[in-house]
Coordinates of C-alpha atoms in Angstrom, one line a residue:
M1 CA -75.8 -73.5 94.6
R2 CA -77.4 -75.9 92.0
S3 CA -79.1 -73.0 90.3
K4 CA -75.9 -70.9 90.0
V5 CA -74.1 -74.0 88.5
H6 CA -76.8 -74.7 86.2
A7 CA -77.1 -71.0 85.0
S8 CA -73.3 -70.9 84.5
S9 CA -73.3 -74.1 82.4
T10 CA -76.3 -72.9 80.5
M11 CA -74.4 -69.7 79.5
V12 CA -71.5 -71.7 78.3
V13 CA -73.7 -73.5 76.0
V14 CA -75.3 -70.4 74.8
N15 CA -72.0 -68.8 74.4
W16 CA -70.8 -71.6 72.2
L17 CA -73.9 -71.6 70.0
L18 CA -73.8 -67.9 69.6
K19 CA -70.0 -68.0 68.5
S20 CA -70.9 -70.8 66.0
H21 CA -73.8 -68.7 64.6
S22 CA -71.6 -65.5 64.5
S23 CA -68.7 -67.1 62.9
Y24 CA -70.9 -68.7 60.2
S25 CA -72.8 -65.3 59.5
H26 CA -69.3 -63.6 59.4
L27 CA -68.2 -65.9 56.6
H28 CA -71.4 -65.5 54.7
D29 CA -73.0 -62.2 55.7
P30 CA -71.1 -58.9 55.1
T31 CA -73.1 -57.0 57.8
L32 CA -70.9 -58.5 60.4
P33 CA -67.7 -56.5 60.4
P34 CA -64.4 -58.4 59.8
S35 CA -62.7 -55.2 61.8
D36 CA -64.2 -56.8 65.0
F37 CA -61.6 -59.6 65.6
L38 CA -63.7 -60.9 68.5
F39 CA -66.0 -62.7 65.9
L40 CA -63.1 -64.9 64.6
P41 CA -63.7 -68.6 64.9
K42 CA -61.1 -70.8 66.6
S43 CA -59.4 -68.0 68.4
S44 CA -58.9 -67.0 71.9
A45 CA -58.8 -63.5 73.4
T46 CA -55.0 -63.9 74.2
T47 CA -54.3 -64.4 70.4
I48 CA -56.9 -62.1 68.8
E49 CA -55.8 -58.8 70.8
P50 CA -52.2 -58.9 69.4
Q51 CA -53.6 -59.7 65.9
Q52 CA -55.8 -56.4 65.9
A53 CA -52.8 -54.4 67.2
L54 CA -50.5 -56.1 64.6
R55 CA -52.9 -54.9 62.0
L56 CA -52.5 -51.3 63.2
V57 CA -48.7 -51.5 63.5
E58 CA -48.3 -53.1 59.9
H59 CA -50.5 -50.2 58.6
I60 CA -48.2 -47.6 60.2
S61 CA -45.0 -49.4 59.1
E62 CA -46.3 -49.4 55.6
G63 CA -46.8 -45.7 55.8
F64 CA -43.1 -45.3 57.2
K65 CA -41.9 -47.2 54.2
R66 CA -43.8 -44.9 51.8
K67 CA -42.9 -41.7 53.8
R68 CA -46.5 -41.3 54.7
K69 CA -47.8 -39.8 57.9
T70 CA -50.4 -41.7 60.1
V71 CA -52.9 -40.2 62.5
A72 CA -54.8 -42.5 64.8
V73 CA -57.7 -41.8 67.1
F74 CA -58.2 -44.0 70.0
F75 CA -61.7 -43.9 71.8
D76 CA -62.0 -44.4 75.5
V77 CA -65.5 -46.0 76.1
A78 CA -66.6 -45.2 79.6
K79 CA -68.1 -48.3 81.4
A80 CA -69.0 -50.0 78.1
F81 CA -70.2 -53.2 79.5
D82 CA -72.4 -51.4 82.1
K83 CA -74.1 -49.3 79.6
V84 CA -75.4 -51.8 77.2
W85 CA -79.1 -51.0 76.6
H86 CA -81.1 -54.2 77.0
A87 CA -84.0 -53.4 74.5
S88 CA -81.4 -52.6 71.9
Q89 CA -79.3 -55.7 72.5
I90 CA -82.4 -57.9 72.0
Y91 CA -83.3 -55.9 68.8
K92 CA -79.9 -56.3 67.4
L93 CA -79.9 -60.0 68.0
H94 CA -83.1 -60.3 66.1
Q95 CA -81.7 -58.1 63.4
Q96 CA -78.7 -60.5 63.1
Q97 CA -81.1 -63.5 62.6
V98 CA -80.0 -65.1 65.8
P99 CA -82.3 -68.1 66.4
D100 CA -85.5 -67.0 68.6
R101 CA -84.7 -69.5 71.2
L102 CA -81.2 -68.4 71.9
V103 CA -82.7 -64.6 72.0
F104 CA -85.2 -65.8 74.4
I105 CA -82.6 -67.4 76.7
I106 CA -80.3 -64.2 76.5
Q107 CA -83.3 -62.0 77.3
H108 CA -84.1 -63.7 80.4
Y109 CA -80.4 -63.9 81.3
L110 CA -80.1 -60.1 81.0
T111 CA -83.6 -58.8 82.3
N112 CA -85.0 -58.9 85.9
R113 CA -81.6 -59.0 87.6
Q114 CA -81.1 -57.2 90.8
F115 CA -78.3 -55.7 93.1
S116 CA -77.9 -54.7 96.7
F117 CA -75.1 -53.1 98.6
R118 CA -73.8 -54.4 101.8
H119 CA -71.6 -52.5 104.3
E120 CA -70.6 -54.3 107.5
K121 CA -73.9 -55.7 108.8
S122 CA -76.2 -53.3 106.9
T123 CA -77.7 -54.1 103.4
S124 CA -79.6 -52.0 101.0
A125 CA -82.8 -52.7 99.4
K126 CA -82.6 -54.5 96.1
R127 CA -82.7 -52.4 92.9
L128 CA -83.4 -53.6 89.3
I129 CA -80.4 -53.6 86.9
R130 CA -81.8 -51.7 83.8
A131 CA -78.7 -51.7 81.6
G132 CA -75.4 -53.6 81.1
V133 CA -74.2 -57.2 80.7
P134 CA -73.0 -59.2 83.6
Q135 CA -69.3 -58.7 84.4
G136 CA -67.1 -61.9 84.4
S137 CA -69.4 -63.9 82.2
T138 CA -67.9 -65.5 79.0
L139 CA -70.9 -64.5 77.2
S140 CA -70.6 -60.6 78.0
P141 CA -67.7 -59.8 75.6
L142 CA -69.6 -61.6 72.7
L143 CA -72.8 -59.7 73.6
Y144 CA -71.2 -56.4 73.4
S145 CA -69.6 -57.2 70.1
A146 CA -73.0 -58.2 68.8
Y147 CA -74.3 -54.9 70.3
T148 CA -71.7 -52.9 68.2
N149 CA -71.6 -54.9 65.1
D150 CA -73.6 -52.1 63.1
I151 CA -70.9 -49.5 63.9
P152 CA -70.4 -47.2 60.9
R153 CA -67.5 -48.4 58.7
P154 CA -65.8 -45.2 57.0
Q155 CA -66.0 -44.9 53.3
T156 CA -63.2 -42.3 52.7
G157 CA -60.2 -44.6 53.3
V158 CA -60.4 -44.5 57.1
Q159 CA -59.6 -47.8 58.8
L160 CA -61.6 -49.0 61.7
A161 CA -60.0 -51.3 64.4
L162 CA -62.4 -52.8 66.8
F163 CA -62.0 -55.3 69.7
A164 CA -64.8 -55.3 72.2
D165 CA -64.8 -51.8 73.7
D166 CA -61.4 -50.8 72.3
T167 CA -62.1 -48.7 69.2
A168 CA -59.7 -46.7 67.0
L169 CA -59.8 -44.9 63.8
Y170 CA -56.7 -44.3 61.7
L171 CA -55.6 -42.9 58.1
S172 CA -52.3 -42.3 56.4
G173 CA -51.7 -39.5 54.1
S174 CA -48.8 -37.3 52.8
N175 CA -49.8 -34.3 54.8
F176 CA -52.2 -33.0 57.4
R177 CA -54.5 -31.3 54.9
I178 CA -55.5 -34.7 53.4
I179 CA -55.7 -36.6 56.7
T180 CA -57.5 -34.0 58.9
P181 CA -60.8 -33.4 57.2
R182 CA -61.4 -37.2 56.3
L183 CA -60.7 -38.4 59.8
Q184 CA -62.8 -35.8 61.6
K185 CA -65.6 -36.7 59.3
A186 CA -65.2 -40.4 60.4
V187 CA -65.0 -39.3 64.1
D188 CA -68.3 -37.3 63.7
E189 CA -70.1 -40.2 62.1
L190 CA -68.9 -42.5 65.0
T191 CA -69.8 -40.0 67.6
R192 CA -73.3 -39.9 66.3
W193 CA -73.7 -43.7 66.4
F194 CA -72.4 -43.7 70.0
Q195 CA -75.0 -41.1 71.1
T196 CA -77.8 -43.1 69.3
W197 CA -77.1 -46.2 71.1
R198 CA -76.4 -44.6 74.5
I199 CA -72.5 -45.5 74.4
E200 CA -70.6 -42.9 76.4
V201 CA -67.2 -41.8 75.2
N202 CA -64.7 -39.9 77.5
P203 CA -63.0 -37.2 75.2
E204 CA -60.3 -36.5 77.9
K205 CA -59.1 -40.1 78.3
S206 CA -59.3 -40.6 74.5
A207 CA -56.1 -39.8 72.5
V208 CA -54.8 -38.9 69.1
I209 CA -51.4 -39.9 68.1
F210 CA -49.3 -38.7 65.0
F211 CA -47.1 -41.6 63.8
N212 CA -44.0 -40.4 62.0
Y213 CA -40.8 -42.2 61.4
S214 CA -37.6 -41.0 63.3
S215 CA -34.5 -42.9 64.3
I216 CA -34.4 -40.9 67.7
K217 CA -37.3 -39.9 70.0
K218 CA -38.6 -36.3 69.4
K219 CA -39.8 -34.2 72.3
E220 CA -42.7 -32.6 70.4
V221 CA -46.0 -34.5 70.2
I222 CA -47.1 -32.9 67.0
P223 CA -46.0 -30.4 64.5
Y224 CA -46.7 -26.8 65.0
N225 CA -50.3 -25.5 64.1
S226 CA -51.8 -29.0 63.9
P227 CA -55.4 -29.2 63.9
T228 CA -57.5 -30.4 66.9
F229 CA -59.9 -33.4 66.6
R230 CA -63.0 -33.2 68.5
I231 CA -65.8 -35.5 70.0
N232 CA -68.8 -33.0 69.6
K233 CA -67.2 -29.8 71.1
P234 CA -64.7 -31.3 73.5
P235 CA -61.3 -31.7 72.1
I236 CA -59.2 -35.0 72.1
P237 CA -55.7 -34.5 73.4
W238 CA -52.7 -35.2 71.4
H239 CA -50.4 -37.9 73.0
H240 CA -46.9 -39.2 72.6
K241 CA -47.8 -42.7 73.4
Y242 CA -51.2 -44.7 74.2
K243 CA -51.8 -48.1 75.6
Y244 CA -53.9 -49.9 73.1
L245 CA -54.9 -53.6 73.7
G246 CA -52.3 -54.0 76.3
I247 CA -49.5 -52.6 74.0
T248 CA -47.9 -49.1 74.6
L249 CA -47.6 -47.5 71.1
D250 CA -45.4 -44.4 70.8
K251 CA -45.3 -42.2 67.9
H252 CA -42.2 -43.6 66.3
L253 CA -42.9 -47.4 67.0
H254 CA -39.7 -47.9 69.0
F255 CA -41.6 -49.8 71.7
K256 CA -39.1 -48.7 74.3
D257 CA -42.0 -47.5 76.6
H258 CA -43.7 -50.7 76.1
I259 CA -40.5 -52.7 77.0
K260 CA -39.8 -50.6 80.0
R261 CA -43.5 -51.1 81.4
V262 CA -43.5 -54.9 80.8
R263 CA -40.1 -55.2 82.3
Q264 CA -41.2 -53.4 85.5
N265 CA -44.3 -55.6 85.6
A266 CA -42.1 -58.8 85.4
Q267 CA -39.6 -57.6 87.9
L268 CA -42.6 -57.2 90.2
Y269 CA -43.7 -60.8 89.8
L270 CA -40.1 -61.9 90.2
S271 CA -39.7 -60.1 93.4
R272 CA -43.0 -61.6 94.8
L273 CA -42.0 -65.1 93.7
S274 CA -38.3 -64.7 95.1
G275 CA -39.0 -66.9 98.0
M276 CA -39.9 -69.9 95.6
I277 CA -37.2 -69.4 93.0
S278 CA -34.1 -68.4 95.1
K279 CA -31.3 -70.8 95.7
K280 CA -32.5 -71.4 99.3
S281 CA -35.8 -72.8 98.1
K282 CA -36.5 -76.4 98.2
M283 CA -38.3 -76.4 94.9
S284 CA -36.5 -78.3 92.1
L285 CA -35.0 -76.5 89.2
R286 CA -37.4 -77.9 86.9
N287 CA -40.3 -76.4 88.8
K288 CA -38.7 -73.2 89.2
C289 CA -38.2 -72.9 85.5
T290 CA -41.8 -74.0 85.0
L291 CA -42.9 -71.3 87.4
Y292 CA -40.9 -68.8 85.4
K293 CA -42.3 -70.0 82.0
V294 CA -45.9 -69.8 83.3
C295 CA -45.8 -66.7 85.5
I296 CA -43.0 -64.3 84.4
R297 CA -42.0 -64.9 80.8
P298 CA -45.5 -64.5 79.5
V299 CA -45.7 -60.9 81.1
M300 CA -42.6 -59.9 79.1
T301 CA -43.3 -61.6 75.8
D302 CA -47.2 -61.1 75.6
A303 CA -48.0 -59.8 72.0
E304 CA -44.4 -60.6 71.0
L305 CA -45.3 -60.6 67.2
V306 CA -46.1 -56.9 67.6
F307 CA -42.9 -55.6 69.1
G308 CA -40.4 -58.5 68.5
H309 CA -38.7 -56.4 65.6
A310 CA -37.9 -53.6 68.1
D311 CA -34.1 -52.4 68.6
P312 CA -32.1 -55.4 69.9
K313 CA -30.6 -53.1 72.5
A314 CA -34.0 -52.4 73.9
L315 CA -35.1 -56.1 74.0
Y316 CA -31.9 -57.0 75.7
Q317 CA -33.3 -55.4 78.7
L318 CA -35.7 -58.4 79.0
Q319 CA -33.0 -60.8 78.5
I320 CA -31.1 -59.3 81.3
L321 CA -34.1 -60.1 83.6
Q322 CA -34.2 -63.6 82.4
N323 CA -30.3 -64.0 83.1
N324 CA -31.0 -62.7 86.7
F325 CA -33.6 -65.5 87.1
C326 CA -31.3 -68.2 85.9
R327 CA -28.5 -67.1 88.2
R328 CA -30.9 -66.7 91.2
A329 CA -32.8 -70.1 90.6
S330 CA -29.7 -72.1 90.2
G331 CA -27.5 -70.4 92.7
A332 CA -24.6 -70.2 90.1
P333 CA -21.4 -68.3 91.0
W334 CA -20.5 -65.1 89.1
Y335 CA -17.9 -66.9 86.8
V336 CA -20.6 -69.1 85.3
R337 CA -21.4 -68.0 81.7
N338 CA -25.1 -67.0 80.8
D339 CA -25.0 -69.5 77.8
T340 CA -24.1 -72.3 80.1
L341 CA -27.1 -71.6 82.5
H342 CA -29.5 -71.3 79.6
R343 CA -28.1 -74.6 78.2
D344 CA -28.5 -76.6 81.5
L345 CA -31.8 -75.0 82.4
E346 CA -33.1 -75.6 79.0
L347 CA -34.4 -72.2 78.5
L348 CA -34.6 -70.4 75.1
T349 CA -33.3 -66.7 75.1
I350 CA -36.0 -64.2 74.9
S351 CA -35.1 -63.2 71.3
K352 CA -35.2 -66.9 70.2
Y353 CA -38.5 -67.5 71.9
M354 CA -40.0 -64.4 70.3
Q355 CA -38.7 -65.4 66.9
D356 CA -40.2 -69.0 67.2
M357 CA -43.5 -67.7 68.3
S358 CA -43.7 -65.1 65.5
K359 CA -42.8 -67.6 62.9
K360 CA -45.5 -70.0 64.2
F361 CA -48.0 -67.1 63.8
F362 CA -46.9 -66.0 60.3
D363 CA -46.9 -69.6 59.1
T364 CA -50.6 -69.8 59.9
A365 CA -51.8 -66.1 59.2
A366 CA -51.8 -66.7 55.5
N367 CA -54.8 -69.1 55.8
H368 CA -56.5 -66.8 58.6
P369 CA -60.3 -66.6 58.2
N370 CA -60.3 -62.7 58.4
P371 CA -59.2 -61.1 55.2
L372 CA -58.1 -57.9 57.0
L373 CA -55.3 -59.9 58.7
Q374 CA -54.4 -61.8 55.7
S375 CA -53.8 -58.5 53.8
A376 CA -51.9 -57.1 56.7
V377 CA -49.3 -59.8 56.8
S378 CA -48.9 -60.6 53.1
Y379 CA -45.8 -58.6 52.3
E380 CA -42.1 -58.9 51.7
P381 CA -40.1 -57.7 54.7
P382 CA -37.5 -55.0 54.0
P383 CA -34.0 -56.0 53.7
S384 CA -31.8 -56.0 56.8
H385 CA -30.0 -52.8 55.7
H386 CA -33.2 -50.8 55.2
F387 CA -34.1 -48.0 57.6
I388 CA -37.6 -49.5 58.4
R389 CA -37.9 -52.7 60.4
R390 CA -41.3 -54.6 60.2
P391 CA -42.7 -57.6 62.3
R392 CA -41.7 -60.1 59.5
N393 CA -38.1 -59.1 59.9
V394 CA -37.8 -61.1 63.0
L395 CA -38.1 -64.3 61.0
S396 CA -34.9 -63.4 59.0
D397 CA -32.8 -61.9 61.9
P398 CA -29.4 -63.6 62.4
P399 CA -29.0 -65.1 66.0
D400 CA -27.6 -62.7 68.5
E401 CA -24.3 -63.2 70.4
L402 CA -26.1 -65.1 73.3
I403 CA -28.0 -67.4 70.9
A404 CA -24.8 -68.3 69.1
E405 CA -23.2 -69.0 72.5
V406 CA -26.0 -71.3 73.6
E407 CA -26.1 -73.2 70.4
R408 CA -22.3 -73.7 70.6
A409 CA -22.7 -74.9 74.1
I410 CA -25.3 -77.4 73.2
R411 CA -22.8 -78.7 70.5
R412 CA -20.1 -79.0 73.1
R413 CA -22.4 -80.9 75.3
R414 CA -22.9 -83.6 72.7
H415 CA -19.1 -83.9 72.3
P416 CA -17.8 -82.6 75.7
M417 CA -14.2 -82.4 76.7
P418 CA -12.9 -83.9 80.0
I419 CA -12.8 -81.6 82.9
G420 CA -9.5 -80.1 83.6
R421 CA -8.3 -80.0 80.0
D422 CA -6.7 -76.7 78.9
R423 CA -8.9 -75.5 76.2
R424 CA -6.3 -73.1 74.8
N425 CA -3.8 -76.0 74.5
P426 CA -5.7 -79.1 74.1
Q427 CA -2.5 -81.2 74.5
N428 CA -2.2 -80.1 78.0
S429 CA -4.4 -82.1 80.2
N430 CA -4.6 -81.8 84.0
L431 CA -6.9 -84.5 85.2
L432 CA -4.7 -85.2 88.2
G433 CA -6.5 -88.3 89.1
L434 CA -9.9 -86.9 88.5
R435 CA -12.3 -89.6 87.8
T436 CA -15.3 -87.6 86.9
T437 CA -15.4 -86.5 83.3
A438 CA -17.7 -84.1 81.6
N439 CA -19.8 -86.9 80.2
Q440 CA -20.7 -88.0 83.7
Q441 CA -21.2 -84.2 84.7
A442 CA -23.5 -84.0 81.6
A443 CA -25.6 -87.0 82.7
S444 CA -26.2 -85.1 86.1
G445 CA -27.2 -82.0 84.3
V446 CA -24.7 -79.8 86.1
F447 CA -21.5 -78.5 84.5
W448 CA -20.7 -75.6 86.6
S449 CA -20.9 -77.1 90.3
V450 CA -17.1 -77.1 90.6
K451 CA -14.6 -75.2 92.5
I452 CA -11.6 -73.4 91.0
G453 CA -8.3 -74.1 92.8
H454 CA -4.8 -72.6 92.1
P455 CA -3.1 -72.8 88.8
T456 CA -0.3 -75.3 88.7
H457 CA 1.1 -73.8 85.5
A458 CA 0.1 -71.4 82.9
G459 CA -3.4 -72.2 81.4
A460 CA -4.2 -75.1 83.7
W461 CA -6.3 -75.2 86.9
I462 CA -6.9 -78.0 89.3
V463 CA -10.6 -78.8 89.6
Y464 CA -11.6 -80.5 92.9

């Protein structure tokens, strides 16, 4: 047990040292590609993945604005981490001028590893692991990125997007005659590099998407007589959508398929946690909200800076799921307004939360260490009446109806009216001996835990 803990802690230190070295080399040595966002300093995987996808989405959106078409080729690397050639890995670390002591530690970490298979009470003989980096290690993604750092960068205007084993090539142009030969040449060059370093690519699971602006979803995937891209001889199939870095990209960038998928995943989490967040649960409302913010909302809003500018009607499907949580967690009756629930539970609406997170990102993106990301987010967003919406449009979007209602509810909470007052006729007050005022209800944090009685006259109700 001590040796495992010692090895684990040693790899954490080596990971930190290698990241420090890679970050320094990335800023001073052009041989390390800025297209691989895994080398970015002071970033985590949860923030880097959306940044790479955002760069692709911004490029496609810029093409929509200029009425240009974009074709992207997404490569499916089969068993990427299991196919790393150990001798090549050590060779490339030396080529990157990693200190010899670190290379020596990594070499001992990768080589002379063994595995065995156990079924019930039978165990196979041990076999030597001749390739691959250990799964689950914090060092493995960085080693794979170092293994692929010399991936060829196209010189014909084709853009390369790389994050660990997720690789994509894309190019914009006015027609297919310009895009096809240049993109196929880049695919051939990348395929030869994959074969040289024993990286296997699955053409059947790879995909090509033709991105073209349309306000409605078109059934045809590509125009008639479109060319076929190939990896060696096998063709790469054309697709209407593809999941890249956890984000479902469709050919029109409507993101409806992505929103539908994340809503289904969040609904699954919500159903599994129903026993803990239902009104019969003994868990406090504060803990229920914390559980929702930690386990359910991140599933819906992951990579919000990429798809936060989608159609508000599509995004409202996520808001409906949050409304359902508020009602189930609080046990509120049907007549309680959603803005009241959000105010009392201190929950931001989905659109407001995504807007705040996007603003936080774009405020810091201007000083980002990667020049590719800086150039991707440095633009003026189209006006609100423009037919194209881009990620920066979220920052200038006016609040929707629910956000406005929540803000008005917060203002009313600061200056509440006594319970029983007729809001349509403020002169009519029907307290009828009721001693509890709205200020006292506000102190308890519950405004809607009252019963509605019979009306004594038009526009007034007895609250008891």
